[in-house]
Coordinates of C-alpha atoms in Angstrom, one line a residue:
Chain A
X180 CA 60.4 88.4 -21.9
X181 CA 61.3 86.2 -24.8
X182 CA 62.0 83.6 -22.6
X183 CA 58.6 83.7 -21.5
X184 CA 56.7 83.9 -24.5
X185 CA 59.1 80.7 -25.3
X186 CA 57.0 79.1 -22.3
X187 CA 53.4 80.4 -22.9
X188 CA 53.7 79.0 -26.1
X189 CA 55.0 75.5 -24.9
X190 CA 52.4 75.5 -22.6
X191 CA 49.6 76.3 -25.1
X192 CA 50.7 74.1 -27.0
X193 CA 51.0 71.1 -24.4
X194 CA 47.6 71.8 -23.0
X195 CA 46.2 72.0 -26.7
X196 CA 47.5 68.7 -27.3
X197 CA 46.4 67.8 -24.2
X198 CA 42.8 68.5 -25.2
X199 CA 42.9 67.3 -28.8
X200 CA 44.3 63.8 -27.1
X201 CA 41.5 63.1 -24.9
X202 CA 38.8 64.2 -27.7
X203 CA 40.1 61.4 -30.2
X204 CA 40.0 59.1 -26.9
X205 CA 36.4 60.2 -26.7
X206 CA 36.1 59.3 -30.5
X207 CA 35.2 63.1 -31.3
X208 CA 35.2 64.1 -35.2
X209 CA 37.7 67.0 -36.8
X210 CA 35.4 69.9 -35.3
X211 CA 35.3 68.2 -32.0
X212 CA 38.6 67.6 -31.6
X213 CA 39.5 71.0 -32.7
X214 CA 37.4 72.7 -30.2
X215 CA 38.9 70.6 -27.6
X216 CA 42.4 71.6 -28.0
X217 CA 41.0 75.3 -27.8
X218 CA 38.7 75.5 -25.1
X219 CA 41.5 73.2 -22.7
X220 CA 44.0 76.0 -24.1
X221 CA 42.2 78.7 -23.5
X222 CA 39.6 77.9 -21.1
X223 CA 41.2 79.0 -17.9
X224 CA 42.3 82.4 -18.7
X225 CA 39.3 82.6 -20.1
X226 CA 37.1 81.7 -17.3
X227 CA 39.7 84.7 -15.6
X228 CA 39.3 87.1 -18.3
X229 CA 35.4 86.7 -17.8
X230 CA 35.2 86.8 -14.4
X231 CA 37.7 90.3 -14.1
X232 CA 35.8 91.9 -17.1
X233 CA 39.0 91.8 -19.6
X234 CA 37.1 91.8 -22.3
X235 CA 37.6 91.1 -25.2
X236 CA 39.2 88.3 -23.4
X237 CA 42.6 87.6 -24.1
X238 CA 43.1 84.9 -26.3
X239 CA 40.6 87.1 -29.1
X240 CA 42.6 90.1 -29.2
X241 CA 46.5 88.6 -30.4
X242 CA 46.5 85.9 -33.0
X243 CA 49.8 83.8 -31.7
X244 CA 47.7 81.5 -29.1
X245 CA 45.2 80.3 -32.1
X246 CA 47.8 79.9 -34.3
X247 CA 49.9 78.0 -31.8
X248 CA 46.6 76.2 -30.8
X249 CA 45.5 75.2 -34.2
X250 CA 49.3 74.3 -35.0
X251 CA 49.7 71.8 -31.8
X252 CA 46.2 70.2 -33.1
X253 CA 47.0 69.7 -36.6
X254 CA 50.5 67.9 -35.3
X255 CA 48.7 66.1 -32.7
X256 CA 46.6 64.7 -35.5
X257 CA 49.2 64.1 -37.5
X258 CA 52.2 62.8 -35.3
X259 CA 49.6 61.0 -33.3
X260 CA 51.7 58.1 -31.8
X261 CA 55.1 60.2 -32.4
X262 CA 53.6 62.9 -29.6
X263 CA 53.0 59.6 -27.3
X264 CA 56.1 58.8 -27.0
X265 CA 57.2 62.3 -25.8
X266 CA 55.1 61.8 -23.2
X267 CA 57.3 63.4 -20.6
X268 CA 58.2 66.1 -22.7
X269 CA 54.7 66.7 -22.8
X270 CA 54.2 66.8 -19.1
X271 CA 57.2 69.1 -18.6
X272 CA 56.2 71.5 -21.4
X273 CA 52.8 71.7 -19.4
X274 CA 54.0 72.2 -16.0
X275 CA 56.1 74.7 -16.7
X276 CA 53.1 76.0 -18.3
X277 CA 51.1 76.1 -15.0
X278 CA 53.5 77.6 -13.3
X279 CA 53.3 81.0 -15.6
X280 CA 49.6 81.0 -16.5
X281 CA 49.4 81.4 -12.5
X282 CA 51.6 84.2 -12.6
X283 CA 50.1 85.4 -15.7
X284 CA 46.3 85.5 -13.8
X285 CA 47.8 86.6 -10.4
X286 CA 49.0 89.5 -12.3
X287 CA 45.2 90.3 -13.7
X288 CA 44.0 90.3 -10.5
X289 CA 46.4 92.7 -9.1
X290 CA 46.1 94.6 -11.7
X291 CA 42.3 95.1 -11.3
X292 CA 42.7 95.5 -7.1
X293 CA 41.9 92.0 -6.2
X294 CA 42.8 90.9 -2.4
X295 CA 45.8 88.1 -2.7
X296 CA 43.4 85.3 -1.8
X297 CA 41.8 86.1 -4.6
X298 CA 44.7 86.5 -6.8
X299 CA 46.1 83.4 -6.0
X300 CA 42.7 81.9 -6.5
X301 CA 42.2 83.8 -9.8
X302 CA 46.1 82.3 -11.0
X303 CA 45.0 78.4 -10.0
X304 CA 41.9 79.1 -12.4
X305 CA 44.3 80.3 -15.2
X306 CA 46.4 77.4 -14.9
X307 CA 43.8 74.6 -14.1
X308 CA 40.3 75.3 -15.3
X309 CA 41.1 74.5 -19.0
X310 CA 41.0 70.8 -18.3
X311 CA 37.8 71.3 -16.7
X312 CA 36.1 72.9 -19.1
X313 CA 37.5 69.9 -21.2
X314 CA 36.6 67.3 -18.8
X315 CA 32.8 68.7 -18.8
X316 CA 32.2 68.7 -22.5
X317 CA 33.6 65.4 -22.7
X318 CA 30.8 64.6 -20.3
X319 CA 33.0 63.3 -17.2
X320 CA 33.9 64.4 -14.0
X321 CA 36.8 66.7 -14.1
X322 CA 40.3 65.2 -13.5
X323 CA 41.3 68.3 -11.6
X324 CA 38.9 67.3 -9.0
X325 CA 38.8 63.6 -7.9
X326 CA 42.5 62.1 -9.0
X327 CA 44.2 63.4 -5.7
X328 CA 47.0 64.9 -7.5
X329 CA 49.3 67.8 -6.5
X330 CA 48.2 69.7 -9.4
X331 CA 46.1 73.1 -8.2
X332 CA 47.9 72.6 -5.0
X333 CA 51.1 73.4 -6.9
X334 CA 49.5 76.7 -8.0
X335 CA 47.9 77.9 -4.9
X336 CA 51.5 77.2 -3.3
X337 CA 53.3 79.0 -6.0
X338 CA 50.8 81.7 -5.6
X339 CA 51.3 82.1 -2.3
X340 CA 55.0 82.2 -2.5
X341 CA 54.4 85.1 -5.2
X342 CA 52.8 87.2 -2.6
X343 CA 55.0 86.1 0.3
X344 CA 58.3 87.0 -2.5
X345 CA 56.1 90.4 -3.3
X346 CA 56.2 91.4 1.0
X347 CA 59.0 90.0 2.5
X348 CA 62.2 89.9 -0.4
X349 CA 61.3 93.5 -2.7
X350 CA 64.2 93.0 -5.1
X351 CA 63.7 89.5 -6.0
X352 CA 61.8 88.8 -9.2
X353 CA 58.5 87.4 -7.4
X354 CA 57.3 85.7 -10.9
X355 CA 60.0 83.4 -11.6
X356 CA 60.1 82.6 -8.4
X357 CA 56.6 81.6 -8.2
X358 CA 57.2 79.9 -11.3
X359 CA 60.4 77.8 -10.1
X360 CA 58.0 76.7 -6.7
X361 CA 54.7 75.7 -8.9
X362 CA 57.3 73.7 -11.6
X363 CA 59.3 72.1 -8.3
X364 CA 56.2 71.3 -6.1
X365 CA 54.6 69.6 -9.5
X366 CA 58.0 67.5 -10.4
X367 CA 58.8 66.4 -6.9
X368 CA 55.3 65.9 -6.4
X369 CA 54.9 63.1 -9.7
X370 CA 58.3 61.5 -8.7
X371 CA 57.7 60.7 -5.4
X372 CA 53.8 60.2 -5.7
X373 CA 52.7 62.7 -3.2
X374 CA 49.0 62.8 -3.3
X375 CA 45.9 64.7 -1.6
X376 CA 44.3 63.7 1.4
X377 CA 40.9 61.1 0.8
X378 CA 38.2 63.2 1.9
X379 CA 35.9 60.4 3.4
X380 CA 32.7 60.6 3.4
Chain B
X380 CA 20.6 95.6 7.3
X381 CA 22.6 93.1 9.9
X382 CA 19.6 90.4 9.7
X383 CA 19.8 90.3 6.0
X384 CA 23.6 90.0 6.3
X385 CA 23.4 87.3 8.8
X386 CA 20.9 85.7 6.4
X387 CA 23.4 86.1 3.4
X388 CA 26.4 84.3 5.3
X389 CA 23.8 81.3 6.8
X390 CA 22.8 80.8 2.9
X391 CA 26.4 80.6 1.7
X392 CA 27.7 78.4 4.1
X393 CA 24.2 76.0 3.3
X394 CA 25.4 76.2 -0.2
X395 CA 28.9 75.5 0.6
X396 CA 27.9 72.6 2.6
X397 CA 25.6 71.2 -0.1
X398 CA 28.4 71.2 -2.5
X399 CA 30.8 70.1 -0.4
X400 CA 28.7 67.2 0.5
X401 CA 27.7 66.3 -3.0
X402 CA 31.1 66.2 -3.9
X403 CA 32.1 64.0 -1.1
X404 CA 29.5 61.9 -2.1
X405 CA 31.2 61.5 -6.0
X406 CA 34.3 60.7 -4.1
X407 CA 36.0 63.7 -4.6
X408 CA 39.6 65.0 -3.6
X409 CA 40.3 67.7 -0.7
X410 CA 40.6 70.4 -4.2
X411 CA 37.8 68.7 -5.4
X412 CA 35.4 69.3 -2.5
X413 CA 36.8 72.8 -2.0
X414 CA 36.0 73.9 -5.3
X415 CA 32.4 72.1 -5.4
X416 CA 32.0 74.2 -2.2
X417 CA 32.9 77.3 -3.8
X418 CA 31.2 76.9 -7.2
X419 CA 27.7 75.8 -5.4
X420 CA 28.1 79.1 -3.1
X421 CA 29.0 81.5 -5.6
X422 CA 27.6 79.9 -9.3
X423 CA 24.6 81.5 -9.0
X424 CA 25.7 85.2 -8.2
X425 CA 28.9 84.7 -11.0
X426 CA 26.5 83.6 -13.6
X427 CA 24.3 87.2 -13.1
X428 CA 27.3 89.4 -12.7
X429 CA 28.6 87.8 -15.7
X430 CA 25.5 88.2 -17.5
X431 CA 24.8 91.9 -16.7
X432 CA 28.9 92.7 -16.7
X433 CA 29.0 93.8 -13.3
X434 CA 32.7 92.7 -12.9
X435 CA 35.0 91.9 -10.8
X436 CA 32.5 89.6 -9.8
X437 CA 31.2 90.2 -6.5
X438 CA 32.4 87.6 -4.4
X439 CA 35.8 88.7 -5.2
X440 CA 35.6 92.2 -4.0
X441 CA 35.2 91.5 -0.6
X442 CA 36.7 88.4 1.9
X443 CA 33.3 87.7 3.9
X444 CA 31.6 84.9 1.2
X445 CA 35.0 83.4 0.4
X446 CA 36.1 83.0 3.9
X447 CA 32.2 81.9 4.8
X448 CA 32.8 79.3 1.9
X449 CA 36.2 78.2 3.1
X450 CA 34.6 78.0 7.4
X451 CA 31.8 76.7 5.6
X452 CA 33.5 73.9 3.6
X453 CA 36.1 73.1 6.8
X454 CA 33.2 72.3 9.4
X455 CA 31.6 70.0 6.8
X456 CA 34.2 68.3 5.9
X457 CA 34.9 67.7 10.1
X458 CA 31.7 67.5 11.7
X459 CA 30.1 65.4 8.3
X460 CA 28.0 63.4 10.3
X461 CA 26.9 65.6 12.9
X462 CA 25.5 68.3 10.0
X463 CA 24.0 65.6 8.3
X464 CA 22.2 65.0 12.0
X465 CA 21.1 68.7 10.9
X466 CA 19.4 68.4 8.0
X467 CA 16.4 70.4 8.5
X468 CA 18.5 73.5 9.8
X469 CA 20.7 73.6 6.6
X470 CA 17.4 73.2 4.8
X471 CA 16.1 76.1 6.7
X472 CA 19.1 78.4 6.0
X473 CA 18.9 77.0 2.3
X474 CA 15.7 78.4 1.8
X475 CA 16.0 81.6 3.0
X476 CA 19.0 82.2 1.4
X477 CA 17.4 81.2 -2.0
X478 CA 14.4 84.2 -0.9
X479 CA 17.8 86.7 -0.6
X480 CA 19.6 85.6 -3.2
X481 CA 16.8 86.4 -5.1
X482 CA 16.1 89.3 -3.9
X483 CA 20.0 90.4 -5.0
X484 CA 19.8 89.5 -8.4
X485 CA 16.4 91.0 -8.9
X486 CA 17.9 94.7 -7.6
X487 CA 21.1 93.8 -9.6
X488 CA 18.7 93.5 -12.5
X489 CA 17.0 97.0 -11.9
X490 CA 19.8 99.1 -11.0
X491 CA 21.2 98.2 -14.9
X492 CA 17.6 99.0 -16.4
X493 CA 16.3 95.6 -17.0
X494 CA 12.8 94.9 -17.8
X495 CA 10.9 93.4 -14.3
X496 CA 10.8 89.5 -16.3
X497 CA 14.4 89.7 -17.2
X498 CA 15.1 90.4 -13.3
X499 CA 13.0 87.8 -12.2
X500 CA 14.4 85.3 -14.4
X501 CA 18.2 87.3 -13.4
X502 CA 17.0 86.5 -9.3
X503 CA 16.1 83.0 -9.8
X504 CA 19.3 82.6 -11.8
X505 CA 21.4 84.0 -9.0
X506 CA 19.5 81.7 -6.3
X507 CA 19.4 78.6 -8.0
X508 CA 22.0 78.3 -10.7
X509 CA 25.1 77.6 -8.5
X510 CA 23.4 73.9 -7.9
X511 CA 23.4 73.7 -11.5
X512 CA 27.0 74.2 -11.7
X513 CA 27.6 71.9 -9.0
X514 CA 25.4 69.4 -10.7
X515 CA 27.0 69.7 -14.5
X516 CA 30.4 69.7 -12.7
X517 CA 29.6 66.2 -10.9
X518 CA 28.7 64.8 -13.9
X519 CA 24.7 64.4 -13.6
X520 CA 21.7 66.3 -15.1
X521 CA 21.5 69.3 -12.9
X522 CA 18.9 68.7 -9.8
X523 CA 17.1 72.0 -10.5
X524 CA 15.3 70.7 -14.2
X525 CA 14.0 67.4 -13.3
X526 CA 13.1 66.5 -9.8
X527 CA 9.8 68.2 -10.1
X528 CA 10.4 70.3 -6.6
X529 CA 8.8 73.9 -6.4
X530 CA 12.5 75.7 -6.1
X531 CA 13.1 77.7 -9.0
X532 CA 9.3 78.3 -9.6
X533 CA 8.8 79.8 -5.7
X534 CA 11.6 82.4 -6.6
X535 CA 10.4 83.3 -9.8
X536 CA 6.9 83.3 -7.3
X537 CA 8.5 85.8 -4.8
X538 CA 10.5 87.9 -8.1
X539 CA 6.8 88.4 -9.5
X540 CA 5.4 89.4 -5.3
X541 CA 8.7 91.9 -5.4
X542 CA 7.5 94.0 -8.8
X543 CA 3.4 94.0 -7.8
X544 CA 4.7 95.0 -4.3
X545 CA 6.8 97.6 -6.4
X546 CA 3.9 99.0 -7.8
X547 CA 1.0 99.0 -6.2
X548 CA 2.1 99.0 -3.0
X549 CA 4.2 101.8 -2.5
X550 CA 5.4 102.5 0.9
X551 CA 5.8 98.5 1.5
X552 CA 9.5 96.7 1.8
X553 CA 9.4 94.6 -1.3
X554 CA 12.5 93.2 -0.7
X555 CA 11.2 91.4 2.4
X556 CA 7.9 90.4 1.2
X557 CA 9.6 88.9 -1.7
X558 CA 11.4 86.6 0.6
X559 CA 8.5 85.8 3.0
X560 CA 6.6 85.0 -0.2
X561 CA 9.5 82.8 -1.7
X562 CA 10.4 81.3 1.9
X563 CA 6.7 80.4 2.6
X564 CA 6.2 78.8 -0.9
X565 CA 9.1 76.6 -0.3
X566 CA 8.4 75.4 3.0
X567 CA 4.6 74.8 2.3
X568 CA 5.4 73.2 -1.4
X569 CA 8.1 70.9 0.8
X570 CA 5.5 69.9 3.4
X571 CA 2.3 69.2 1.1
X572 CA 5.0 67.4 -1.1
X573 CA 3.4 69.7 -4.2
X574 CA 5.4 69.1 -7.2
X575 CA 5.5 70.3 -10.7
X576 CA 3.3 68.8 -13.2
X577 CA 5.3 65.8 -15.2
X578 CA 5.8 66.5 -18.8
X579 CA 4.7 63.7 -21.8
X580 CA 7.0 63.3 -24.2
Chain C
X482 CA 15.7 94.3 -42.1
X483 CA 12.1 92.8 -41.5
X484 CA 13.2 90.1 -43.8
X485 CA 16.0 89.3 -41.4
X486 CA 13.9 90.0 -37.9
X487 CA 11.3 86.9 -39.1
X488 CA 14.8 84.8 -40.2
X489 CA 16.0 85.9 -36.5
X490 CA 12.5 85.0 -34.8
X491 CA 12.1 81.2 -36.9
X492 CA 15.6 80.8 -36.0
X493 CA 15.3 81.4 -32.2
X494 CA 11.7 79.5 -32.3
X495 CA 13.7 76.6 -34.2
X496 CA 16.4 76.2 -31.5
X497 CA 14.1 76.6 -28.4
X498 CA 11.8 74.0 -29.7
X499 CA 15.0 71.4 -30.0
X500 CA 15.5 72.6 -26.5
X501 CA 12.9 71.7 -25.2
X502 CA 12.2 67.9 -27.3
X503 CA 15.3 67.2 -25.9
X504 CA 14.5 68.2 -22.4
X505 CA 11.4 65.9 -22.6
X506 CA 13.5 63.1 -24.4
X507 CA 15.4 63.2 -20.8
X508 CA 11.8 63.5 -18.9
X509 CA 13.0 66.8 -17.3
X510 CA 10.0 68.5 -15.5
X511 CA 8.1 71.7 -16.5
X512 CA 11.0 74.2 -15.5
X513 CA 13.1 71.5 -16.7
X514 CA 12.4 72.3 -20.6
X515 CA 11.5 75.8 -20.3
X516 CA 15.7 76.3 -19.0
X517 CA 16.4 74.2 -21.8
X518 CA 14.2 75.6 -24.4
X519 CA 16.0 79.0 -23.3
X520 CA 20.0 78.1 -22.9
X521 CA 19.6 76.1 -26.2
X522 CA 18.0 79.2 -27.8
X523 CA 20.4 82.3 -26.2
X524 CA 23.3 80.4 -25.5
X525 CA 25.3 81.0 -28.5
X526 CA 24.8 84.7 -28.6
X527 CA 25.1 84.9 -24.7
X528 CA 28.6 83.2 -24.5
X529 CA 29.8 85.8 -27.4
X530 CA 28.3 88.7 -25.4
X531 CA 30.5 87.7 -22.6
X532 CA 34.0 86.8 -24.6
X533 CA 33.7 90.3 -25.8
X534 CA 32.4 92.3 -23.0
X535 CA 28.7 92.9 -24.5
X536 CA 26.8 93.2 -21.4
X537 CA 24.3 93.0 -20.0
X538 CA 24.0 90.3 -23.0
X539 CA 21.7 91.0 -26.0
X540 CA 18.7 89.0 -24.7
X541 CA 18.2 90.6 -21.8
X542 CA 17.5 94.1 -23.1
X543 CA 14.7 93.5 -26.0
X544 CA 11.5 91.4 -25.3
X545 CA 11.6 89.7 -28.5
X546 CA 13.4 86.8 -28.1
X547 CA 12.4 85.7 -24.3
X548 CA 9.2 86.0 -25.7
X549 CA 9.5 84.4 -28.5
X550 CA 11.3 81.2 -26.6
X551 CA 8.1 81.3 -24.2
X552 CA 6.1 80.9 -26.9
X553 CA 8.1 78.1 -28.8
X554 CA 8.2 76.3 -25.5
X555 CA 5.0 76.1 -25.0
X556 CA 3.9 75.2 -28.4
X557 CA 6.4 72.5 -28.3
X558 CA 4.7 71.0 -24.8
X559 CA 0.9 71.8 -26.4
X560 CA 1.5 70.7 -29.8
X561 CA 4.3 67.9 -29.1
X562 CA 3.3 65.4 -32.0
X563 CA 2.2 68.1 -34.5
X564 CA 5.5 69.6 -34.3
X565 CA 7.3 66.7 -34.7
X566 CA 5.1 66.0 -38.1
X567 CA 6.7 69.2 -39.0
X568 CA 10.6 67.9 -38.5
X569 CA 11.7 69.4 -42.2
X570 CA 10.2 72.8 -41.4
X571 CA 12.0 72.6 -38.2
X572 CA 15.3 71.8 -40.3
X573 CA 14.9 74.6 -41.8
X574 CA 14.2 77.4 -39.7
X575 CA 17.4 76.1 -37.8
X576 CA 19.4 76.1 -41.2
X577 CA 18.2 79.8 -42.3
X578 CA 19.1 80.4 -38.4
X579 CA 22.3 79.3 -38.2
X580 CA 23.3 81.2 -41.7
X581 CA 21.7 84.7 -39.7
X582 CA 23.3 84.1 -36.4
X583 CA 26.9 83.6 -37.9
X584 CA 26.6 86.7 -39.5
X585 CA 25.5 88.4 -36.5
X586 CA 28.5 87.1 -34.8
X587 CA 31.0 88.5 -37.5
X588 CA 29.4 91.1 -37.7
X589 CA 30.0 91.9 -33.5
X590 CA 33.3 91.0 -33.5
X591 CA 33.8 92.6 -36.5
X592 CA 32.4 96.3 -34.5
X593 CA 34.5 95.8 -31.3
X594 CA 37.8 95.6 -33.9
X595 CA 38.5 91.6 -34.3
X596 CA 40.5 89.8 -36.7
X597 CA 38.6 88.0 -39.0
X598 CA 39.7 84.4 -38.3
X599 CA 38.2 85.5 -34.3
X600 CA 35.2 87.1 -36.1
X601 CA 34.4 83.8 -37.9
X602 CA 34.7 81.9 -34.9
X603 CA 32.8 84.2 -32.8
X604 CA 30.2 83.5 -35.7
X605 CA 30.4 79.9 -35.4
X606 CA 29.7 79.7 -31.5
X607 CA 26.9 82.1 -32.0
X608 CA 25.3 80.0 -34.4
X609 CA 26.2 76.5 -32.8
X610 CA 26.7 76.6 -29.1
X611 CA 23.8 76.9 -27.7
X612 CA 23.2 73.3 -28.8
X613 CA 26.5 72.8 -26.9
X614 CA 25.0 74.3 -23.3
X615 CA 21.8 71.8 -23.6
X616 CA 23.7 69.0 -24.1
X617 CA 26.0 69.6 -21.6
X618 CA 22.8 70.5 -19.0
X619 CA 21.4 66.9 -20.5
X620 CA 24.7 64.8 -19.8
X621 CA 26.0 64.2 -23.0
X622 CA 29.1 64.9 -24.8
X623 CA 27.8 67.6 -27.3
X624 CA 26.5 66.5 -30.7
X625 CA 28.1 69.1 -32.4
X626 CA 31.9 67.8 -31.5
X627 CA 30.9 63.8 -32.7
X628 CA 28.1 63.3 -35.1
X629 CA 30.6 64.0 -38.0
X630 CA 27.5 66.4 -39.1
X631 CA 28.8 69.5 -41.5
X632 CA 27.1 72.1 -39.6
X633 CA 29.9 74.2 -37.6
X634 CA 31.6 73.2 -40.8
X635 CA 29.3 75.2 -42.7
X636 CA 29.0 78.7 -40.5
X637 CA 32.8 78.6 -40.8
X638 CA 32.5 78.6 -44.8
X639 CA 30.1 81.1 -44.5
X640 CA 31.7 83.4 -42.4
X641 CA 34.9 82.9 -44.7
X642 CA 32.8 83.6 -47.4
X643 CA 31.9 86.9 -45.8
X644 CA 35.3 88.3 -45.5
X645 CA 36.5 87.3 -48.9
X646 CA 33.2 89.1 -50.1
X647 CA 33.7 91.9 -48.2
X648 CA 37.1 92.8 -49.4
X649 CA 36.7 91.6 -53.1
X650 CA 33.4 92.2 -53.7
X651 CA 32.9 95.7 -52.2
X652 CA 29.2 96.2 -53.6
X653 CA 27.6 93.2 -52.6
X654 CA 25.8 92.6 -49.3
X655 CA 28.3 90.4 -47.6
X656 CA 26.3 89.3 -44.9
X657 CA 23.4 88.0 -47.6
X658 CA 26.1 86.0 -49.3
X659 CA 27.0 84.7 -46.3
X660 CA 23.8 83.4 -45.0
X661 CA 23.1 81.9 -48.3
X662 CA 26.5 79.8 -48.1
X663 CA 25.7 78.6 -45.0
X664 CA 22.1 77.4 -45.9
X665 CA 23.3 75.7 -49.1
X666 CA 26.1 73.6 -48.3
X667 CA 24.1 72.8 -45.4
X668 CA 21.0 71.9 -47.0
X669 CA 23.3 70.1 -49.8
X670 CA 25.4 68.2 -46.9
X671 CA 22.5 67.0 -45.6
X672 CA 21.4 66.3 -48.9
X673 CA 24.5 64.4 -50.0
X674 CA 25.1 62.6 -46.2
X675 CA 28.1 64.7 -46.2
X676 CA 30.6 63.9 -43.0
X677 CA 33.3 65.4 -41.8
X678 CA 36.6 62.9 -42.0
X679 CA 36.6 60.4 -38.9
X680 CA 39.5 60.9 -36.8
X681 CA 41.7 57.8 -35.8
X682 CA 43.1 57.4 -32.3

């Protein structure tokens, strides 16, 4: 347990620095680049939360994600070119972060009777649908979409190795192993430049 | 019952393909397209269940409009050229989807005790609003608000046929004059080229 | 209370009209900047509704405000250069708007159990994101995250302003106090060419 709250915070964190970053690119002021970091935070299980009815949605009802939101921002503002040169501890902090918001929204949707489809569908949104939300409000088209990147692929393949785990292997602990598949997929994936079919059109 | 249905898998799959092609267009990834696919089918009907709280949202309580999307999404991204040889069919199924999709939302609408504007308004939403998503998501000023096309206003056309129906004509299927009103408006505002008046600034 | 209904009617008259002159600006069509007036109107309110599971949202079960954003709309298209004659009045009705709608926003979150610090910024996206919908619609990074403008700013003093009163000050009308925070350090900023602090990349 405490090891996971270890990563959801990580994970917040890097995808609230994640957002704050790309809103002082965009030359946004305090307000904007506040509101960055939360809505790429918080967006995805937030487009989940919405979508399942768990309302008041997450994020609203515990105050640790918007004090660890509001404490990434303020150090990403702060420690500015510091936090660029931990670049990779960046990108680790937020793929291990992927890897349990899927788990975290695949849970949601069992736990509301969703098909597994959908679940796994419902855990990619989790984990990947922050950076849209901050893509769109910084008026471009979203990363998630067009850079070719094993990203949500990671997700839907963890996902499905969640259910597969959940069937075929009952005592195995089907969320870390999800996890360990999303985080694998996503490393070997970087390091050896794998990359999504061109769709021609 | 059945012709509706088959009506309500031809419009999905004409949505599908518009996103999916639209986001071929942009250059998109194999996510990318998939998801453009998905969000133009099911934006609309998300937006309304969203809106009214009728969650889980629809689409994810049953497999038949994602796996539509998904057949949908595969044949366009195969057979591109040929469907685009079929442009007038997908137009076809397009519009009468739009008449049923209205039709949805406006009963969504009444089944929660909505006053008959707010359902119209809630029927055009759920037939028109997943190209807006698309559209925002793409990066461009959503289609729907400035090409001057009679799209939006022949659903709100056929919402207002379904409530006079409604009333004054009791023992009369408003359901399917609504969509023969909406379908007929579309195809006759598409062939006399009417368009809606330009606005000075 | 009837005080605060014809604050809440200027309010939503004041945003709808800003819809819709930017919707010209862009040279959408007719449906074009009636959507526009009405997102840029109910927007705020409607994405608090859904974070907390208000539904079906507030504007969809009372008359008043749909037709009150029909009638701003068309004002704004019949009496385009009289209105914008009238730019300080405008200012105004949005300033004593925002003030109202933060407090409405507290004052939701506030009934379905919130923390404050969630109540104020429940407050603060009633009051302000509606302006963020339209200018995502219109293809621009919203104003409200660059213009360096004290606007959120202010709701979010306001709203603090409503919890200190409320827990200090237990005989005074909190949510009066509140507005009139807003609306002075507003009309002050604005005054003074108050801006937030840049923020260096």
């Amino acid at each position: 347990m405490s090891f996971l709250f270890v990563i959801e915070v990580l994970g917040t964190a890097a995808f609230a620095i994640s957002g704050a970053f790309s809103a002082m690119q965009k030359k946004l002021d305090l307000f904007g680049v506040l509101s960055l970091a939360f809505v790429t935070a918080i967006g995805g299980g937030t487009i989940r939360d919405v979508l399942i009815g768990n309302t008041p949605v997450t994020w609203m009802r515990d105050m640790t994600t918007p004090i660890t939101i509001l404490a990434a921002t303020l150090i990403a503002l702060a420690f500015n070119r510091l936090l660029k040169n931990l670049k990779y501890t960046l990108f680790l902090a937020d793929t291990v972060g992927i890897g349990l918001f899927t788990v975290i929204g695949i849970q949601k949707g069992i736990s509301v009777g969703l098909h597994p489809g959908i679940c796994v569908a419902l855990g990619t949104m989790t984990a990947c649908f922050g950076g849209v939300v901050r893509d769109v409000l910084l008026n471009q088209i979203p990363a998630l979409f067009h850079t070719r990147e094993i990203y949500a692929t990671a997700c839907i393949a963890g996902g499905t190795a969640y259910f597969v785990c959940d069937s075929f292997i009952p005592d195995q602990p089907a969320d870390i192993i999800a996890i360990v598949v999303i985080v694998a997929i996503r490393l070997i994936a970087v390091r050896m430049n794998w990359q999504l079919p061109a769709v021609k059109e």
